[in-house]
Coordinates of C-alpha atoms (C1' of nucleotides) in Angstrom, one line a residue:
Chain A
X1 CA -19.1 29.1 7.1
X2 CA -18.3 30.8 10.6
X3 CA -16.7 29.2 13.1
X4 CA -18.5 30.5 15.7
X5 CA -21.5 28.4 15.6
X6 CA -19.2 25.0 15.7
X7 CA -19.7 22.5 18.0
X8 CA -16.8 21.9 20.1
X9 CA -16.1 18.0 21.0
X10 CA -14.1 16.1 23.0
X11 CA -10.8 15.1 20.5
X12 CA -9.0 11.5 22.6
X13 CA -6.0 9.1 21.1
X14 CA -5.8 5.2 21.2
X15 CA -2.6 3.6 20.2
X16 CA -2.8 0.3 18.8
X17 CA 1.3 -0.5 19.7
X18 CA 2.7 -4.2 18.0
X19 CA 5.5 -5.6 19.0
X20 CA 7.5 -8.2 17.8
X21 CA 9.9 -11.2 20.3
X22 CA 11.4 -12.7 18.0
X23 CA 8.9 -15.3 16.8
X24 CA 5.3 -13.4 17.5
X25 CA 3.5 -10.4 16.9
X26 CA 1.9 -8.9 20.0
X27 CA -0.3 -6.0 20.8
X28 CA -0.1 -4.4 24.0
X29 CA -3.2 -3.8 25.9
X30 CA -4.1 -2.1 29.6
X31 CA -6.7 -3.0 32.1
X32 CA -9.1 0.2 32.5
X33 CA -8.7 1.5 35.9
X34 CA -12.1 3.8 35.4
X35 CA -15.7 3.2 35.1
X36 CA -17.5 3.0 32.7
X37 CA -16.0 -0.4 31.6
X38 CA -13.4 -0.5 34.4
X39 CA -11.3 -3.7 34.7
X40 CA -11.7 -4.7 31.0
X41 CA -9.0 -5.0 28.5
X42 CA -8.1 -1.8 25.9
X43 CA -6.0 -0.1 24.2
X44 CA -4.1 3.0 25.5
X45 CA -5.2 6.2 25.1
X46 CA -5.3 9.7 26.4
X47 CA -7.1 13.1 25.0
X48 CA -5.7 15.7 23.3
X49 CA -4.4 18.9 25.2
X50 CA -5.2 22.6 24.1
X51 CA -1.7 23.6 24.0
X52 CA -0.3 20.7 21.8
X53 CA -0.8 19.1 18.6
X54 CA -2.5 15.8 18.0
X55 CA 1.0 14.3 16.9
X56 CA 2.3 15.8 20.1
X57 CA -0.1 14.1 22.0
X58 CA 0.2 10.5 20.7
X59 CA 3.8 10.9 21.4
X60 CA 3.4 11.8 24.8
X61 CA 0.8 9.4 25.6
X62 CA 2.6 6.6 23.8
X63 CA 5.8 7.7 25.8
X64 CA 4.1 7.9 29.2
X65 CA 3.1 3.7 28.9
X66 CA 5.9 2.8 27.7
X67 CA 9.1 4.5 28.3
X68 CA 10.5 5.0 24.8
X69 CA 11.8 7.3 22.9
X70 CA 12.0 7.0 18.8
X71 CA 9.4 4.9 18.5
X72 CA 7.8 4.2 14.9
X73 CA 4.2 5.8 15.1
X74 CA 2.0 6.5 12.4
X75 CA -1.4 8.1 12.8
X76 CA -4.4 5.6 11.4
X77 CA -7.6 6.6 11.3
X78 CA -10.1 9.3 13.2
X79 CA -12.9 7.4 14.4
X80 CA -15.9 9.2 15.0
X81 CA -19.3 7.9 15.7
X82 CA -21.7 10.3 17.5
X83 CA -22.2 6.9 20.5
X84 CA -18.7 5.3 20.4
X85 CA -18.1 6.5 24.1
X86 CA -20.6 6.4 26.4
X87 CA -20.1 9.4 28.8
X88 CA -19.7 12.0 26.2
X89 CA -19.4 12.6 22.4
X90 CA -15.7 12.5 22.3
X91 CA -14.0 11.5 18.7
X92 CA -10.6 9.0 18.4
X93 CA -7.7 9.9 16.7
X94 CA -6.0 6.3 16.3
X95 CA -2.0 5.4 15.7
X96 CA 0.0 2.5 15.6
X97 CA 3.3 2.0 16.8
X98 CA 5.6 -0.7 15.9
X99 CA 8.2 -1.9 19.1
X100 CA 10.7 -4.2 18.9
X101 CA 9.7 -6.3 22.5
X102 CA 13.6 -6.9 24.0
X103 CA 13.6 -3.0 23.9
X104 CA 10.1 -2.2 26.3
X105 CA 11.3 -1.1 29.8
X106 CA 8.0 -2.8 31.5
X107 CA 8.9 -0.6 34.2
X108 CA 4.6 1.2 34.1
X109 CA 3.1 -2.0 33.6
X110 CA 2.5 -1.6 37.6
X111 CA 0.7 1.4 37.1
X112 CA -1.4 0.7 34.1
X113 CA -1.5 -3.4 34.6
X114 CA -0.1 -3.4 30.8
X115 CA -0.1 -6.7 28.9
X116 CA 0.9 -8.2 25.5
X117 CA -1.4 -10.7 24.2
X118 CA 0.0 -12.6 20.8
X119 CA -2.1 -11.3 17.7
X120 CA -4.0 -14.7 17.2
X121 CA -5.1 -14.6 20.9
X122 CA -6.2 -10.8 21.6
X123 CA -9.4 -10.8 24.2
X124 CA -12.6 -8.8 23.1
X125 CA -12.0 -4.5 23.9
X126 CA -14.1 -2.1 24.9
X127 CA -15.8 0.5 23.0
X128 CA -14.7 0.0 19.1
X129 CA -11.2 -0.8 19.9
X130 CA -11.5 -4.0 18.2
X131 CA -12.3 -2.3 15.1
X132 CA -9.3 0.0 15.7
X133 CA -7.0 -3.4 16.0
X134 CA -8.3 -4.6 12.8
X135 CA -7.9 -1.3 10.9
X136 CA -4.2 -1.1 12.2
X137 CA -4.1 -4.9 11.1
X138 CA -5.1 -4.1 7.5
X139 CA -2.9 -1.2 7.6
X140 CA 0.0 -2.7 8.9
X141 CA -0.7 -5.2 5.5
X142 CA -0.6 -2.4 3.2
X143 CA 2.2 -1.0 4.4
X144 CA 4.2 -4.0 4.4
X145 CA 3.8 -4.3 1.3
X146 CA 4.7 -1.6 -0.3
X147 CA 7.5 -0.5 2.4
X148 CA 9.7 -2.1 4.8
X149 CA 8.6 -0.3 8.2
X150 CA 8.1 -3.6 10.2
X151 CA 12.0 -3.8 10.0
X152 CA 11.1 -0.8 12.9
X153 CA 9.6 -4.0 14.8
X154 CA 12.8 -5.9 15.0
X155 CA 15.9 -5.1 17.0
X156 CA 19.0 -4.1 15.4
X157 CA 20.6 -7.4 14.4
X158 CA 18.2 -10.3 13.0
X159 CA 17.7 -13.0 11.7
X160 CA 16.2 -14.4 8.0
X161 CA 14.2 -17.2 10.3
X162 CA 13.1 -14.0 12.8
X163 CA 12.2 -11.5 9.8
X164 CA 10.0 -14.3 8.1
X165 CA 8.0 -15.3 10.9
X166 CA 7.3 -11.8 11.2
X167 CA 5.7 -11.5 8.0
X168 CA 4.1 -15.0 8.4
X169 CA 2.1 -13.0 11.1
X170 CA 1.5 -10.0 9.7
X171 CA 0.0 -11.7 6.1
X172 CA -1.5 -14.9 7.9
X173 CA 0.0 -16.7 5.6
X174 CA 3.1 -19.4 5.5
X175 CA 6.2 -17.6 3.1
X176 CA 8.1 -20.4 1.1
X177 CA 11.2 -19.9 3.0
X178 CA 13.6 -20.6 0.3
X179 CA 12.0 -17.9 -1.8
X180 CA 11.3 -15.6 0.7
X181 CA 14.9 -15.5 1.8
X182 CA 16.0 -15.6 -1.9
X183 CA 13.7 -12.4 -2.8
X184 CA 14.6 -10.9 0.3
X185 CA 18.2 -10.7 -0.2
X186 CA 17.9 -9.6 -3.6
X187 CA 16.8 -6.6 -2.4
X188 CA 20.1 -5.5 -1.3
X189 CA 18.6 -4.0 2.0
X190 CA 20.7 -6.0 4.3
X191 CA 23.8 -6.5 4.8
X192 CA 25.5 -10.1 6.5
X193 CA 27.1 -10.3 9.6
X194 CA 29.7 -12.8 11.1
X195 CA 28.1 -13.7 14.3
X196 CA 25.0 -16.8 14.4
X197 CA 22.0 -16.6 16.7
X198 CA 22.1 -20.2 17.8
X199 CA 18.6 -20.5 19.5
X200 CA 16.7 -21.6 16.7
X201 CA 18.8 -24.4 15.4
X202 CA 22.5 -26.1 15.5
X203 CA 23.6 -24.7 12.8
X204 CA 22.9 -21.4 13.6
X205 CA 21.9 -18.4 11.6
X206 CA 23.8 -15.6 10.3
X207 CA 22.6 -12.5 11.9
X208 CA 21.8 -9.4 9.4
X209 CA 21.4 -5.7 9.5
X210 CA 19.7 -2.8 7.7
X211 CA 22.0 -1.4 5.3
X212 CA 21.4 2.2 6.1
X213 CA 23.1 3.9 2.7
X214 CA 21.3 1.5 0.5
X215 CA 18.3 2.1 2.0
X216 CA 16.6 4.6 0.2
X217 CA 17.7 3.1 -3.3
X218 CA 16.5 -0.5 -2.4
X219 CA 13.3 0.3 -0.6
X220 CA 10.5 0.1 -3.3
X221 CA 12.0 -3.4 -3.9
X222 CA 10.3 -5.0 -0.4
X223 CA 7.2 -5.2 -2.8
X224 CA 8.4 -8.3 -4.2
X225 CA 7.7 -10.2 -1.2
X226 CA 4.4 -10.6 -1.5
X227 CA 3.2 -10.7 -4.9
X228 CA 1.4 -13.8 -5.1
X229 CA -1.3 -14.2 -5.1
X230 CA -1.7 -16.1 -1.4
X231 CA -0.2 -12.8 0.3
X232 CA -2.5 -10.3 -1.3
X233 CA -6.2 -11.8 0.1
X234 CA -5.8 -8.6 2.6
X235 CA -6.6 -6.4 -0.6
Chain B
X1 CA -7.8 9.3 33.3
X2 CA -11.2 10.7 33.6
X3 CA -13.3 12.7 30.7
X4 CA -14.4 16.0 32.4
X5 CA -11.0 17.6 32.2
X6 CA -10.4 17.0 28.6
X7 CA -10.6 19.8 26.6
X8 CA -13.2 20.5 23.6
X9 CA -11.6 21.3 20.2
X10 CA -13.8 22.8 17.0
X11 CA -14.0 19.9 14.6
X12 CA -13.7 20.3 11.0
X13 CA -13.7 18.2 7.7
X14 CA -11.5 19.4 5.1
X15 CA -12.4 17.4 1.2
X16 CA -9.5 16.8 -1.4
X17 CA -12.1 15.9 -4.3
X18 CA -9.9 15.0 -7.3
X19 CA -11.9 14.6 -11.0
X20 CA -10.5 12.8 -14.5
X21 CA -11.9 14.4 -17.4
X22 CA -10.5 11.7 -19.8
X23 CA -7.1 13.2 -20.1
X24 CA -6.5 15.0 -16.6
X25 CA -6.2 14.8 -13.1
X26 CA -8.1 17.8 -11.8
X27 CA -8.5 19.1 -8.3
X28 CA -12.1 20.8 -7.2
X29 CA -11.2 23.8 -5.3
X30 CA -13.5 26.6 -3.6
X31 CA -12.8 30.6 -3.6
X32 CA -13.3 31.3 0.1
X33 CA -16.4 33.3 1.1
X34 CA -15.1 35.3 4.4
X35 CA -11.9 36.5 6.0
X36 CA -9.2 35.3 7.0
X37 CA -8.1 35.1 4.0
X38 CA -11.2 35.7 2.1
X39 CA -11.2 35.4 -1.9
X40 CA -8.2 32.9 -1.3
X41 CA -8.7 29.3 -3.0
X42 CA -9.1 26.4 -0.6
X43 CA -10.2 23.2 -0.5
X44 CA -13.8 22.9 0.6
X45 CA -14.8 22.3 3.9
X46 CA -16.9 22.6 6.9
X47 CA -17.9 21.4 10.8
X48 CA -19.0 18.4 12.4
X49 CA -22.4 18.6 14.3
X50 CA -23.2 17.3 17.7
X51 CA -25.5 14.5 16.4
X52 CA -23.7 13.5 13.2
X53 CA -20.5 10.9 12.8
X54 CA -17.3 12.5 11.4
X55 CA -18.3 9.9 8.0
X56 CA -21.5 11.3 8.0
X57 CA -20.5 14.8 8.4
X58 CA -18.3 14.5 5.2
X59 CA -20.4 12.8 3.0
X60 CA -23.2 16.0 3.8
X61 CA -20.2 18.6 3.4
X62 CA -19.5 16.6 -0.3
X63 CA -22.9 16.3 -1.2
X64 CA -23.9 19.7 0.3
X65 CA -21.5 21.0 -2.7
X66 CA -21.3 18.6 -5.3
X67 CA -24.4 17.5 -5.5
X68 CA -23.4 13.8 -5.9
X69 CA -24.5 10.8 -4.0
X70 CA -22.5 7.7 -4.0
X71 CA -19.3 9.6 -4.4
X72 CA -16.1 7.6 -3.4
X73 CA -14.9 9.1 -0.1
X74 CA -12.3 7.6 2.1
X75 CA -10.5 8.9 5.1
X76 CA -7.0 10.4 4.7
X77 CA -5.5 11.9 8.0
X78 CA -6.4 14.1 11.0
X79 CA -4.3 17.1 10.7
X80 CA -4.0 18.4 14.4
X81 CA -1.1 21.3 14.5
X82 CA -2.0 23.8 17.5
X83 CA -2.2 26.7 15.3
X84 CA -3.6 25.6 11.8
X85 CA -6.5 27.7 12.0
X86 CA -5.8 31.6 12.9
X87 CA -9.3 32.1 14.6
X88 CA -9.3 29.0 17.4
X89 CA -8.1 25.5 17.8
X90 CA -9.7 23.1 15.3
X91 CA -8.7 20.0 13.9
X92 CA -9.5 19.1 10.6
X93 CA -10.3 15.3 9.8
X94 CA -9.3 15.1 5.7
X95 CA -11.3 13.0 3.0
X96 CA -10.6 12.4 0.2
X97 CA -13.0 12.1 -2.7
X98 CA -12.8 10.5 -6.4
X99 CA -15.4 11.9 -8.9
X100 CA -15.7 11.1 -12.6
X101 CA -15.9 15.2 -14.0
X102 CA -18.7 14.2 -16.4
X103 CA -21.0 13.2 -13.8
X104 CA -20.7 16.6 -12.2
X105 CA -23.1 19.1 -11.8
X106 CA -21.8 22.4 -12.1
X107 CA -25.2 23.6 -9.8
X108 CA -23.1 25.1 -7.1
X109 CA -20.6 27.0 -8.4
X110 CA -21.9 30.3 -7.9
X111 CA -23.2 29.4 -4.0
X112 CA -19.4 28.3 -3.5
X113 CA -17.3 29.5 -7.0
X114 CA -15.8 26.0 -7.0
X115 CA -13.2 25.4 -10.0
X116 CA -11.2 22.5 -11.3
X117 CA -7.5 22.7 -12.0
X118 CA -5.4 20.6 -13.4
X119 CA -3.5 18.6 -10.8
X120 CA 0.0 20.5 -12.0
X121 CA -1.7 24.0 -11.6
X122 CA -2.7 24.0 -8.3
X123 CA -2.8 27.6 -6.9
X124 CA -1.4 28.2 -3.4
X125 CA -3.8 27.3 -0.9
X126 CA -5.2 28.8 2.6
X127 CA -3.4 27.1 6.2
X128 CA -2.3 23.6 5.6
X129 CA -4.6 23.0 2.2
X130 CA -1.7 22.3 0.4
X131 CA -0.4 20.0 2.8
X132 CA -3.5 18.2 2.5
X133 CA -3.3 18.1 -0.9
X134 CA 0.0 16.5 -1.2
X135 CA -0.6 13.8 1.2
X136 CA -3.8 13.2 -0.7
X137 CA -2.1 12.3 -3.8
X138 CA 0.4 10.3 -2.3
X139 CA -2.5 8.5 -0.8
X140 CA -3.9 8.3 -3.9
X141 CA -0.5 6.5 -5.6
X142 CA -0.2 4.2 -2.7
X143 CA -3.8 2.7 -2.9
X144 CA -3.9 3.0 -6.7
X145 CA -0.8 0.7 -6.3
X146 CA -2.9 -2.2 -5.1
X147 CA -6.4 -1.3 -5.4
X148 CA -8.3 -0.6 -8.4
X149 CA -9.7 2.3 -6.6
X150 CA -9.2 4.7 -9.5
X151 CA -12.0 3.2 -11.5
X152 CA -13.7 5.8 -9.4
X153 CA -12.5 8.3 -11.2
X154 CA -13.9 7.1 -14.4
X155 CA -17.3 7.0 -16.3
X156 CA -19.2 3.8 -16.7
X157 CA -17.3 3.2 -20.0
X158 CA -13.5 4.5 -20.9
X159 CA -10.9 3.5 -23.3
X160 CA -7.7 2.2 -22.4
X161 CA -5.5 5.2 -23.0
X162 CA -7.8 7.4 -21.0
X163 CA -7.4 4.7 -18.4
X164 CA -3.3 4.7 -19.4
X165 CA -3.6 8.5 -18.9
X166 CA -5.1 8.6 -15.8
X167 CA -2.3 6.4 -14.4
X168 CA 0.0 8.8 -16.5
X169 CA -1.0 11.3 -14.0
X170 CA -1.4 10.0 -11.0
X171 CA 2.6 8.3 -10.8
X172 CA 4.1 11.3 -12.9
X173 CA 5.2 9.0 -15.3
X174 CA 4.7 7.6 -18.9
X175 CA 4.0 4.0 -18.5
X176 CA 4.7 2.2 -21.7
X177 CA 1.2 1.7 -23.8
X178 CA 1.6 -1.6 -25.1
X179 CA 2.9 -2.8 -21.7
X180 CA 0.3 -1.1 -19.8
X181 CA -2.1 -2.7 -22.1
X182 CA -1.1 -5.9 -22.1
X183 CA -1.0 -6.0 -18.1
X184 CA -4.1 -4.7 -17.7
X185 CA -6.1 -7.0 -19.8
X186 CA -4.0 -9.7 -18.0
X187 CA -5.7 -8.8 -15.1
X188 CA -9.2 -10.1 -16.1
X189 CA -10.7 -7.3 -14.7
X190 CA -12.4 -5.9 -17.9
X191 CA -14.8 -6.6 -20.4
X192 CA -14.4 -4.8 -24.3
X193 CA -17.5 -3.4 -25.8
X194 CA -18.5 -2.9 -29.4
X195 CA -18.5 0.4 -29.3
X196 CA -15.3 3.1 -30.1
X197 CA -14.7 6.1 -28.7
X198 CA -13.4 7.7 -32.4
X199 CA -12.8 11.1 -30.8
X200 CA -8.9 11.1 -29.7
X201 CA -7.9 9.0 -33.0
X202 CA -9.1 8.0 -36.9
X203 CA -9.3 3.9 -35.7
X204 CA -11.2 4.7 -32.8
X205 CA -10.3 3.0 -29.0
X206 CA -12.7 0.6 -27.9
X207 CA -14.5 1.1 -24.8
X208 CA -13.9 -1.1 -21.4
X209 CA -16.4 -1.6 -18.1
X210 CA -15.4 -3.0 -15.2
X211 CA -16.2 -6.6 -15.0
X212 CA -18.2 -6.9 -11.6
X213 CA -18.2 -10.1 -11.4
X214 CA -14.5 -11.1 -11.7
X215 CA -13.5 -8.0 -9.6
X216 CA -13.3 -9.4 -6.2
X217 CA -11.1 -12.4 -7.8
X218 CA -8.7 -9.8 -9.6
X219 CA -8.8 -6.9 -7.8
X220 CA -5.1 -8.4 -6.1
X221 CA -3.9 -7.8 -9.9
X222 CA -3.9 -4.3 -9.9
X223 CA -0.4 -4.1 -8.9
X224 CA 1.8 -5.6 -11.7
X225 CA 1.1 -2.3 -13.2
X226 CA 3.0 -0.7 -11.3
X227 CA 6.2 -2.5 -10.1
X228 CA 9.0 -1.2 -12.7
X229 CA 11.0 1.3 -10.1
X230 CA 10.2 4.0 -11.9
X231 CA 6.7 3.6 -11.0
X232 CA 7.7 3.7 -7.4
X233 CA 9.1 6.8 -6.8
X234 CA 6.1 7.9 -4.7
X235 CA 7.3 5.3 -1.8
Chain C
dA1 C1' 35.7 -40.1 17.4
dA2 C1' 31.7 -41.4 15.1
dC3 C1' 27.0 -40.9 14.2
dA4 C1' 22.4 -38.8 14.4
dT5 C1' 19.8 -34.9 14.2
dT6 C1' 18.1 -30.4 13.0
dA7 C1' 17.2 -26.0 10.9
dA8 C1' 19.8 -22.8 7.9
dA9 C1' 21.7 -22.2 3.7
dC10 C1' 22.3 -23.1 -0.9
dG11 C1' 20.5 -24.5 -4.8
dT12 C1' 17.6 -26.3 -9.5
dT13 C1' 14.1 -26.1 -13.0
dA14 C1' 10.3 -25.2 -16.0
dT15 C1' 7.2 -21.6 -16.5
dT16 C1' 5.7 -17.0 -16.5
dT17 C1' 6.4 -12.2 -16.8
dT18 C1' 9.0 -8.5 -17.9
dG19 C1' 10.7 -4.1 -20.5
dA20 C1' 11.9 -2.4 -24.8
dC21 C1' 10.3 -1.9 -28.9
dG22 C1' 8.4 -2.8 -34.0
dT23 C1' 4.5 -3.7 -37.2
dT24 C1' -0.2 -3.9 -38.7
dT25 C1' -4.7 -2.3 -38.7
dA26 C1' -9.0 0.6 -38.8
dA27 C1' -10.9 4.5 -40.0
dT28 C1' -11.0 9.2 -41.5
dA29 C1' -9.6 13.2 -44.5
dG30 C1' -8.2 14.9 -48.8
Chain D
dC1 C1' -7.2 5.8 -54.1
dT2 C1' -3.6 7.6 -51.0
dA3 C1' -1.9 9.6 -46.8
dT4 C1' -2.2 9.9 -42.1
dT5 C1' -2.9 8.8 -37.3
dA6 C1' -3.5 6.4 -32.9
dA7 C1' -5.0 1.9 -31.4
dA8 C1' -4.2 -2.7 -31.4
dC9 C1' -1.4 -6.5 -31.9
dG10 C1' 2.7 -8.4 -31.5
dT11 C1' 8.2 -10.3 -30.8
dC12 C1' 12.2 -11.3 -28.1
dA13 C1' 15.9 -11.9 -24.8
dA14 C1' 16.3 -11.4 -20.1
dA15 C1' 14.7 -11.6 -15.5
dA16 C1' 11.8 -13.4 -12.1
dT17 C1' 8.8 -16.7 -10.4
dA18 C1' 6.9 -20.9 -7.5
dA19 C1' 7.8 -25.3 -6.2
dC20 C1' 10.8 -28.0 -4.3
dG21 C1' 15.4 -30.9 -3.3
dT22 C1' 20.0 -31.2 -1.4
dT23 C1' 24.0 -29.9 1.3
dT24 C1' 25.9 -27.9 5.3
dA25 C1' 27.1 -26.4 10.1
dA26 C1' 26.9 -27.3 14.5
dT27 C1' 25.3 -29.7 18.5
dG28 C1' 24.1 -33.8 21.3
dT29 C1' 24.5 -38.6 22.2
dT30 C1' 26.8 -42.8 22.3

DNA sequence: AACATTAAACGTTATTTTGACGTTTAATAG
DNA sequence: CTATTAAACGTCAAAATAACGTTTAATGTT
């Protein structure tokens, strides 16, 4: 088939971008300055340019909300429905990015009015961004299951309380703490430090940290988190 | 930021289709019909139209050479590098597709000259084809991992070690037979039939279906075939 | 200083699953 | 009747599991 004949559309991004404070998962939204659908809630986005790749793109875009550098972000899914947009056919290639929150720099949230709402409590979107949040949802599942990248969603020293909420959120589901924490350090993916975070309790607890040389060894064994029966109703 | 601006990019759909013809993991692959890179092999492909979805689009170009309907198709990524394509700008949105061989009809083959190879003879393929077809089958390994999904690849009726083979394939490993076995019919997710299939041994292997009716139940069960770490080398 | 309180850490237990592997069986060929 | 072959059936010690209880560290109050 030539390619002369080929249609030519418009090609956009949308980030669906999580972050994590410690205790909730959020997603970042932005009021839409433009018409159509101006002043309503929705997830960032941009279009592609000629001169740079679609990666390129969602890196730039992402970059220009938020401020970041080396942020985890993995491209979705390509939505594509002929009437998703309703000024021209224009397709949506979607990624998620995971950000730990203490490390956002809300210094644009003047410009784009920039907002995170907890996962549990996200207002209705425009266009079929809902559908993209609930893709990126499922996918986020999948991936946790099989790989630890939400450990991109915390900062660099956490906690065992701080890591299990996280994937109480993620799996909408309550872990058994004294097994999670058991099969979790099994893995040998972390390693102990001396120093407490004593904001969630007297006591205290022991702050850990990726063990980076281990790493790639240990990784596969995150699956044993989840394989009850419980954590899998995403399948 | 407002649409007129935004540049129009060709739109493409590029289609991994892997087959299992009882012992092997085949890819379908098409001799290109016009230059560049004419008589090369690639993977087959072609345009979205103004009035179609991108889903849509790829279930016609499937169809269009396979002939099939209801052929398993799932998104895999959006590959978007400036210059992929050596005549102008597109960006290819890749499926992939799971087709039992024996269901097959060959009809097409001289409109296209489409061939199956075996999954570990893959010729060199035209722009980032090959690309594709790596991510595809780690795609593949990931959702086989915890989704029965690779039923798709099989006929109405197969024998566990043409299922065992299958798997065999897909992780690049040699899972255990009686282990395999044993998990599998754990899992609830099959019924035995009567019948043998007496063509790969004297005793004869018994032939399996899916059991539809326990499948949304067990589905989840999928993965205790696959957590030994050899098994997870794909991660 | 003593006591109360709280969440984190440490732990137990019966059951289930696991990997590694051997043996028996069904059916055909000679 | 015997030999052969792959499928089916199985064993076993070790490891992992879910469910849950107890102890500890540290702070606040009296």
């Amino acid at each position: 088939m030539k390619n002369k004949a080929a249609p030519h559309i418009t090609v956009a991004i949308d980030c669906i971008v999580f972050g994590f404070d410690g205790s909730d998962l959020k997603l970042l939204l932005v009021k839409r300055g433009f018409n159509p659908e101006m002043n309503k809630w929705s997830l960032m986005g941009g279009f592609v340019n000629e001169d740079e790749s679609v990666d390129d793109a969602s890196t730039r875009i992402l970059n220009k909300l938020t401020g970041l550098h080396g942020v985890y972000l993995e491209q979705l899914h390509t939505f594509g429905a002929v009437k998703r947009d309703t000024t021209e056919r224009t397709i949506s290639i979607a990624y998620f990015a995971l950000i730990d929150i203490a490390k956002y720099k809300q210094q644009l949230s003047h410009d784009y009015h920039a907002e995170w709402f907890p996962i549990k409590n996200v207002p209705s979107l425009i266009f079929d961004h809902d559908a993209m949040v609930e893709e990126a949802k499922k996918r986020l599942q999948y991936k946790a299951a099989l790989h630890p990248i939400v450990f991109e969603l915390l900062p660099e020293k956490f906690t065992l309380p701080q890591i299990q909420s996280m994937y109480d959120a993620i799996y909408e589901v309550n872990f058994d703490k004294r097994n999670f924490s058991r099969k979790l350090l099994s893995t040998g993916l972390l390693i102990k430090l001396n120093e407490k975070d004593k904001a969630g309790s007297k006591k205290g607890a022991f702050y850990y940290m990726l063990d980076k040389e281990k790493y790639n060894e240990n990784l596969y064994k995150i699956f044993s988190l989840i394989i009850t029966p419980d954590h899998l109703q995403f399948l």
